[in-house]
mmCIF file of C-alpha atoms in Angstrom:
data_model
loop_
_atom_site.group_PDB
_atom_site.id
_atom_site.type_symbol
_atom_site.label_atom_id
_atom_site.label_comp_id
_atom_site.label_asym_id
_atom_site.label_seq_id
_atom_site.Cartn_x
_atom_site.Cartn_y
_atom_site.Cartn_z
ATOM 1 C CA UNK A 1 66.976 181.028 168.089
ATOM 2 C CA UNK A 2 64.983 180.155 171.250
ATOM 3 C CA UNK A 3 63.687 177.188 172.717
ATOM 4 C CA UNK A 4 60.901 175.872 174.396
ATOM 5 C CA UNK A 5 59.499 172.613 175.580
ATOM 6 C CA UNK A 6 55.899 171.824 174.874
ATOM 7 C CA UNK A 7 54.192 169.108 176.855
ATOM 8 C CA UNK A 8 51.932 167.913 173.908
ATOM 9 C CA UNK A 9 50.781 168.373 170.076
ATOM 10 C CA UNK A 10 47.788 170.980 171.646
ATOM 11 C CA UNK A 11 49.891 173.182 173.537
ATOM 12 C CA UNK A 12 52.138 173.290 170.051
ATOM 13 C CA UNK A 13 49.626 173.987 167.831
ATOM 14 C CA UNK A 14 48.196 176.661 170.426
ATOM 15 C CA UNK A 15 51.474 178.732 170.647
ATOM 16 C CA UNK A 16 51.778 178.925 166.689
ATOM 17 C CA UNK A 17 48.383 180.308 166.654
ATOM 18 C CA UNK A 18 48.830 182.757 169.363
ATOM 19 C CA UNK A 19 52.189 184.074 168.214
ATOM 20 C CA UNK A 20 52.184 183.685 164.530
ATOM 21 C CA UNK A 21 55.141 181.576 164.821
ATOM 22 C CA UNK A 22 56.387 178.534 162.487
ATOM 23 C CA UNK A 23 58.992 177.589 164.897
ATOM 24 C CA UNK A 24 59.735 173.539 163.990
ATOM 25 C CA UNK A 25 59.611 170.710 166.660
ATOM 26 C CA UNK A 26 62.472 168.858 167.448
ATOM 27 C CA UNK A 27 63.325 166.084 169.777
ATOM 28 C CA UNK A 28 59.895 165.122 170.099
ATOM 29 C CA UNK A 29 58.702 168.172 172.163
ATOM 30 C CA UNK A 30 61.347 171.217 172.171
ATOM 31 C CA UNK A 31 60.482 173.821 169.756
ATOM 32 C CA UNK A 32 62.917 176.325 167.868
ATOM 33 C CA UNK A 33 61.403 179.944 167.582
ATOM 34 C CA UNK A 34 62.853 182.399 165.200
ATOM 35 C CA UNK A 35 61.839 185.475 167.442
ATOM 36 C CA UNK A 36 64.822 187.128 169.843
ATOM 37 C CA UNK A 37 62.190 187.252 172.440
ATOM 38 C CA UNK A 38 59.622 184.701 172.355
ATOM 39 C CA UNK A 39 56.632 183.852 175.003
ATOM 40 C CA UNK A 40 56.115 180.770 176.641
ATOM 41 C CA UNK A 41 52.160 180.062 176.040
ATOM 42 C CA UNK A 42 51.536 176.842 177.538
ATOM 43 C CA UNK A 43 47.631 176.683 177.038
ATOM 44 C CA UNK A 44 44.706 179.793 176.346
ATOM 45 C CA UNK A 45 45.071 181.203 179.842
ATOM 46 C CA UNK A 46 49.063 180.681 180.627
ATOM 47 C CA UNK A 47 51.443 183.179 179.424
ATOM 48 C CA UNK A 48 54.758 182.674 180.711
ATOM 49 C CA UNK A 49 57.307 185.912 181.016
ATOM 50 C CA UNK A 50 59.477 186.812 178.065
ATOM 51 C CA UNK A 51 62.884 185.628 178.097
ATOM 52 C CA UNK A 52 65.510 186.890 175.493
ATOM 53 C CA UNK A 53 67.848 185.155 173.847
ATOM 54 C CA UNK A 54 70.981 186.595 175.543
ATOM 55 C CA UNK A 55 69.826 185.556 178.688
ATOM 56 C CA UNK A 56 69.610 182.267 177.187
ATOM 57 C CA UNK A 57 73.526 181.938 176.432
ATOM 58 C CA UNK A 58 74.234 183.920 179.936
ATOM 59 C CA UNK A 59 72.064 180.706 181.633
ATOM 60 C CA UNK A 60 74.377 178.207 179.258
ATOM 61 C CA UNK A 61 77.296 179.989 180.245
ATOM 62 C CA UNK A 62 76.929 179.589 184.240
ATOM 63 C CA UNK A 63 75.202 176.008 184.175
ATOM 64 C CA UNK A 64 78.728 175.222 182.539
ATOM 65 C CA UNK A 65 80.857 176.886 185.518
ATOM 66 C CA UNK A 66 78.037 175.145 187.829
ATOM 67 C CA UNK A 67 79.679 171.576 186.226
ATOM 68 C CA UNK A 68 83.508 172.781 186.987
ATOM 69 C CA UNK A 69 82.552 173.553 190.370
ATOM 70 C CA UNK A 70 81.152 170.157 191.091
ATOM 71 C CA UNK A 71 84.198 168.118 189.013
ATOM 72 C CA UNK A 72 86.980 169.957 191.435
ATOM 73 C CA UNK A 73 84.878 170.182 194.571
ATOM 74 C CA UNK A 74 84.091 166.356 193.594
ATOM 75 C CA UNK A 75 87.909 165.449 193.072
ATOM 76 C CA UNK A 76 88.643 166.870 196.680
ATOM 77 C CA UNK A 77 85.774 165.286 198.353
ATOM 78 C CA UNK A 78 87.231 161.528 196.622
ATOM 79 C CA UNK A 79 90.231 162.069 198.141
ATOM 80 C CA UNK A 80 88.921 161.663 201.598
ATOM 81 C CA UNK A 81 86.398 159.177 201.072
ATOM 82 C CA UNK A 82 86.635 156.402 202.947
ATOM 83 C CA UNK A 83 90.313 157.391 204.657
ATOM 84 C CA UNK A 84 88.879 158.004 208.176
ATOM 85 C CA UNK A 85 89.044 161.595 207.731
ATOM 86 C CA UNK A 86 89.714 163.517 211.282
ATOM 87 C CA UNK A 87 85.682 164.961 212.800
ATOM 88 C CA UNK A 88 85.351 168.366 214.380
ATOM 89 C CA UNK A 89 82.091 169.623 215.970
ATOM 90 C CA UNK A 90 80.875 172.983 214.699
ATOM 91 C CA UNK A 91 79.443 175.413 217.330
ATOM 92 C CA UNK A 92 76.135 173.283 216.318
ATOM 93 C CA UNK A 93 77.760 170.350 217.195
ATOM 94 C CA UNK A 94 77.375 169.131 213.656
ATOM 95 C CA UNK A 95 80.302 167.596 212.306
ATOM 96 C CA UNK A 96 82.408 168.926 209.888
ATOM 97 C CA UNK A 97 86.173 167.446 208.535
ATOM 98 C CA UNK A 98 88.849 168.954 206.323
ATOM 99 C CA UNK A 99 86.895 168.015 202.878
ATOM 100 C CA UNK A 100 83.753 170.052 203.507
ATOM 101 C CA UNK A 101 86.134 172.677 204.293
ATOM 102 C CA UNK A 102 89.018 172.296 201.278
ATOM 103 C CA UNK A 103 85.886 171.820 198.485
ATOM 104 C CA UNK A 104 84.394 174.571 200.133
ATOM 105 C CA UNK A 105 87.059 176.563 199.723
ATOM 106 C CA UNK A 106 88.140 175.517 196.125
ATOM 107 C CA UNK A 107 84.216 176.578 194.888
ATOM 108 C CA UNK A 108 84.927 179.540 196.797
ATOM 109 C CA UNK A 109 88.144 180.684 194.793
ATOM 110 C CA UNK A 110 86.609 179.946 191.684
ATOM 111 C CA UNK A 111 83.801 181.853 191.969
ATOM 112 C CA UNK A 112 85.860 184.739 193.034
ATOM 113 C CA UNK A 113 88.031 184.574 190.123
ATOM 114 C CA UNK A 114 85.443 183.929 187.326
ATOM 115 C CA UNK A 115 82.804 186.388 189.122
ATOM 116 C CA UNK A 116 84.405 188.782 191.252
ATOM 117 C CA UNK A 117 80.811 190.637 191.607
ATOM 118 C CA UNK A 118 78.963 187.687 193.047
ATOM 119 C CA UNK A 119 78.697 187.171 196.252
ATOM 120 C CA UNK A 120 78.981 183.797 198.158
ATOM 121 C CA UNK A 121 77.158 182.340 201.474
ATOM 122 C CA UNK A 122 78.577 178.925 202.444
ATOM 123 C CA UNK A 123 78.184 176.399 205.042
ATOM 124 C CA UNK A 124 81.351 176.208 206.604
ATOM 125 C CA UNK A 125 82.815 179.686 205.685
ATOM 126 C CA UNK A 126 79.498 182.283 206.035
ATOM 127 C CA UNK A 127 78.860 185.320 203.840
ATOM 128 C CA UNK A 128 81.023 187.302 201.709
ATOM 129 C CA UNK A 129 79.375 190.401 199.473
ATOM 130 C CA UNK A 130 75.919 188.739 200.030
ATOM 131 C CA UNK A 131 73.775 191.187 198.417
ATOM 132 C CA UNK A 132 75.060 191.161 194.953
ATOM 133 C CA UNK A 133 72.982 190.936 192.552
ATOM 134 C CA UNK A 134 73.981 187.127 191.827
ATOM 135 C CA UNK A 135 74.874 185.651 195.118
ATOM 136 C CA UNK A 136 76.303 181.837 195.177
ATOM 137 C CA UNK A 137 74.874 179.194 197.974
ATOM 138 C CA UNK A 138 77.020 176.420 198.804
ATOM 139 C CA UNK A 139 77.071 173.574 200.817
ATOM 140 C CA UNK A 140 80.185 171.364 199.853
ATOM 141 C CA UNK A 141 79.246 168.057 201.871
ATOM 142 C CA UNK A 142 75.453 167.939 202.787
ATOM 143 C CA UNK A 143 75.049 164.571 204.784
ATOM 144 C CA UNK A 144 78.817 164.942 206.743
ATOM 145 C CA UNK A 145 77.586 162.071 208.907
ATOM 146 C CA UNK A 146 76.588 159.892 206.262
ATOM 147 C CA UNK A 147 79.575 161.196 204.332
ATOM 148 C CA UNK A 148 82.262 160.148 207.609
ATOM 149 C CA UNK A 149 80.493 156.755 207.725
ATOM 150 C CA UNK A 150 81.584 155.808 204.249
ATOM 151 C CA UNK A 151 78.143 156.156 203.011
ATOM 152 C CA UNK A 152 77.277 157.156 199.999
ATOM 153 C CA UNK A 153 73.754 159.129 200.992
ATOM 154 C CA UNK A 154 75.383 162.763 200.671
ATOM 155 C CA UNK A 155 76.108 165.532 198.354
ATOM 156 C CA UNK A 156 76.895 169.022 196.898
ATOM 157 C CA UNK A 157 74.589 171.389 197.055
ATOM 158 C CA UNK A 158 75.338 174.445 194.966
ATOM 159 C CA UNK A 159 72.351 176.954 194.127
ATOM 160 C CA UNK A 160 73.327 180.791 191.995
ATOM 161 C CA UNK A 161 69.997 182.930 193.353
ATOM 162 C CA UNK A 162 69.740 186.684 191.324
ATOM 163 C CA UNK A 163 68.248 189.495 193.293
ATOM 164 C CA UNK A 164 66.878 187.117 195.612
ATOM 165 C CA UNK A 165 65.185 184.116 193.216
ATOM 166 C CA UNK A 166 66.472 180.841 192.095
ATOM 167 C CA UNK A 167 68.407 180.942 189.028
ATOM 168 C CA UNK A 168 70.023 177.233 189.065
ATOM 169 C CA UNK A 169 70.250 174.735 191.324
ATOM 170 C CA UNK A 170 72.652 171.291 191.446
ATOM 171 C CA UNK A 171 72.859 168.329 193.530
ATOM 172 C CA UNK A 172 76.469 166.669 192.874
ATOM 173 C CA UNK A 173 77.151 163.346 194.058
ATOM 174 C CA UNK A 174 81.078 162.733 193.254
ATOM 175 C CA UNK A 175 81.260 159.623 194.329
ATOM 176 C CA UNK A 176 78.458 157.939 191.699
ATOM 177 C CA UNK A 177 79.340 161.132 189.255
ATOM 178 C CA UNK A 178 75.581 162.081 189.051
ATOM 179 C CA UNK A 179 75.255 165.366 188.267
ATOM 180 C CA UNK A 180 72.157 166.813 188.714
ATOM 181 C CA UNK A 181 71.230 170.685 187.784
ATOM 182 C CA UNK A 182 67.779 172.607 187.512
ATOM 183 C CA UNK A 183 67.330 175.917 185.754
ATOM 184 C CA UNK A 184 63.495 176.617 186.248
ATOM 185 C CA UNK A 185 62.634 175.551 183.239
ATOM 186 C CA UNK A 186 64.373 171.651 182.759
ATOM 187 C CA UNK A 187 66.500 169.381 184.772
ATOM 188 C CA UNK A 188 69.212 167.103 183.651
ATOM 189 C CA UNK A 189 70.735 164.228 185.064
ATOM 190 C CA UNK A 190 74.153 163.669 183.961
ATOM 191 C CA UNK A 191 73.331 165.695 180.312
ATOM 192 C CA UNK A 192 69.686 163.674 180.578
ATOM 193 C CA UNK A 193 66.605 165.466 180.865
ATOM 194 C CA UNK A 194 64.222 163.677 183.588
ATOM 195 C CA UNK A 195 60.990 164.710 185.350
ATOM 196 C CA UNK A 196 58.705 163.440 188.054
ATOM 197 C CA UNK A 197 55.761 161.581 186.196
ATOM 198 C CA UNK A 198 52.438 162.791 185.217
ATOM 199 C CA UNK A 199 50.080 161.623 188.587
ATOM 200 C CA UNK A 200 46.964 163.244 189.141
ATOM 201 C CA UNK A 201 46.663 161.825 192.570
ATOM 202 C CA UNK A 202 48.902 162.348 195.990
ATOM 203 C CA UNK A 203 47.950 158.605 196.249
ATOM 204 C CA UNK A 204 49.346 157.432 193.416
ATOM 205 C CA UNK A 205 52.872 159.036 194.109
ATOM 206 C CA UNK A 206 55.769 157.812 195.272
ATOM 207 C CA UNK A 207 58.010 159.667 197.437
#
């Protein structure tokens, strides 16, 4: 099966028209398609690009390593919270200390081991096989200086790009454990799916 989420009743009752499907809603707004390849028609003039059902398990399948690399990268990071970690100054002169470099380096020998193809470009240890066809971005602490004061205002940033676009992306705060990951299509906060509101106006948002 596939699934989709549909905005409103209209856009529903528009895709079973256009693609002679009786797919049921479920959870209020995500609809289960029989098809192995199904199309995401939003409205009359948006047709989104097909996207098969194996893909769909491969996506399940690295959103769960993306969780493991944020729990042990996390666990590193809380053990130097807060202990008046030892600063060094990059060539930048931005800061860095030995948890940006151990969780770093944990994500790093993870990835190597569960996807030996991919390639990897981090913060604190550059490039390695960076144009695979699935290449890792990570940035263990992001917000050292917040992160050395003993604030909590920083996080891991982990991103998997293939061929070049954005596959998934996660913002990991271990300290709070919120867990926060985007795969194009919906984003979940610790397993909860959340969105920016509906505002029509720049003037009515908040930022």
């Amino acid at each position: 099966f596939g699934v989709i989420e549909m905005d409103d009743f209209n856009s529903i009752h528009s895709f079973r028209e256009k693609s002679n499907s009786d797919g049921r809603v479920i959870n209020g707004g995500f609809m289960v398609l029989q098809p192995e390849i199904f199309d995401y028609i939003i409205d009359d003039n948006t047709i989104f690009e097909q996207y098969p059902l194996e893909k769909m398990a491969e996506l399940n399948e690295l959103k769960g390593f993306c969780k493991n690399l944020s729990d042990e990268s996390g666990r590193i990071i809380r053990q130097y919270f807060r202990t008046g970690v030892n600063i060094e100054n990059k060539t930048d002169q931005s800061p860095v200390t030995i948890a940006d470099k151990n969780a770093e380096e944990k994500m790093r020998e993870m990835i190597m081991k569960e996807f030996p193809s991919h390639g990897i470009v981090g913060e604190e240890f550059g490039s390695y096989n960076e144009n695979a066809e699935y290449t890792w971005i990570l940035d263990p602490i992001d917000g050292t200086k917040s992160f050395i004061c003993g604030a909590v205002t920083f996080g891991t940033l982990i991103a998997l790009m293939k061929n070049g676009e954005p596959v998934l992306g996660v913002i990991n705060q271990p300290v709070l454990n919120e867990f926060l990951i985007g795969d194009n299509y919906v984003s979940e906060l610790n397993g909860n799916q959340v969105k920016v509101r509906k505002c029509s106006n720049l003037s009515d948002a908040v930022l």
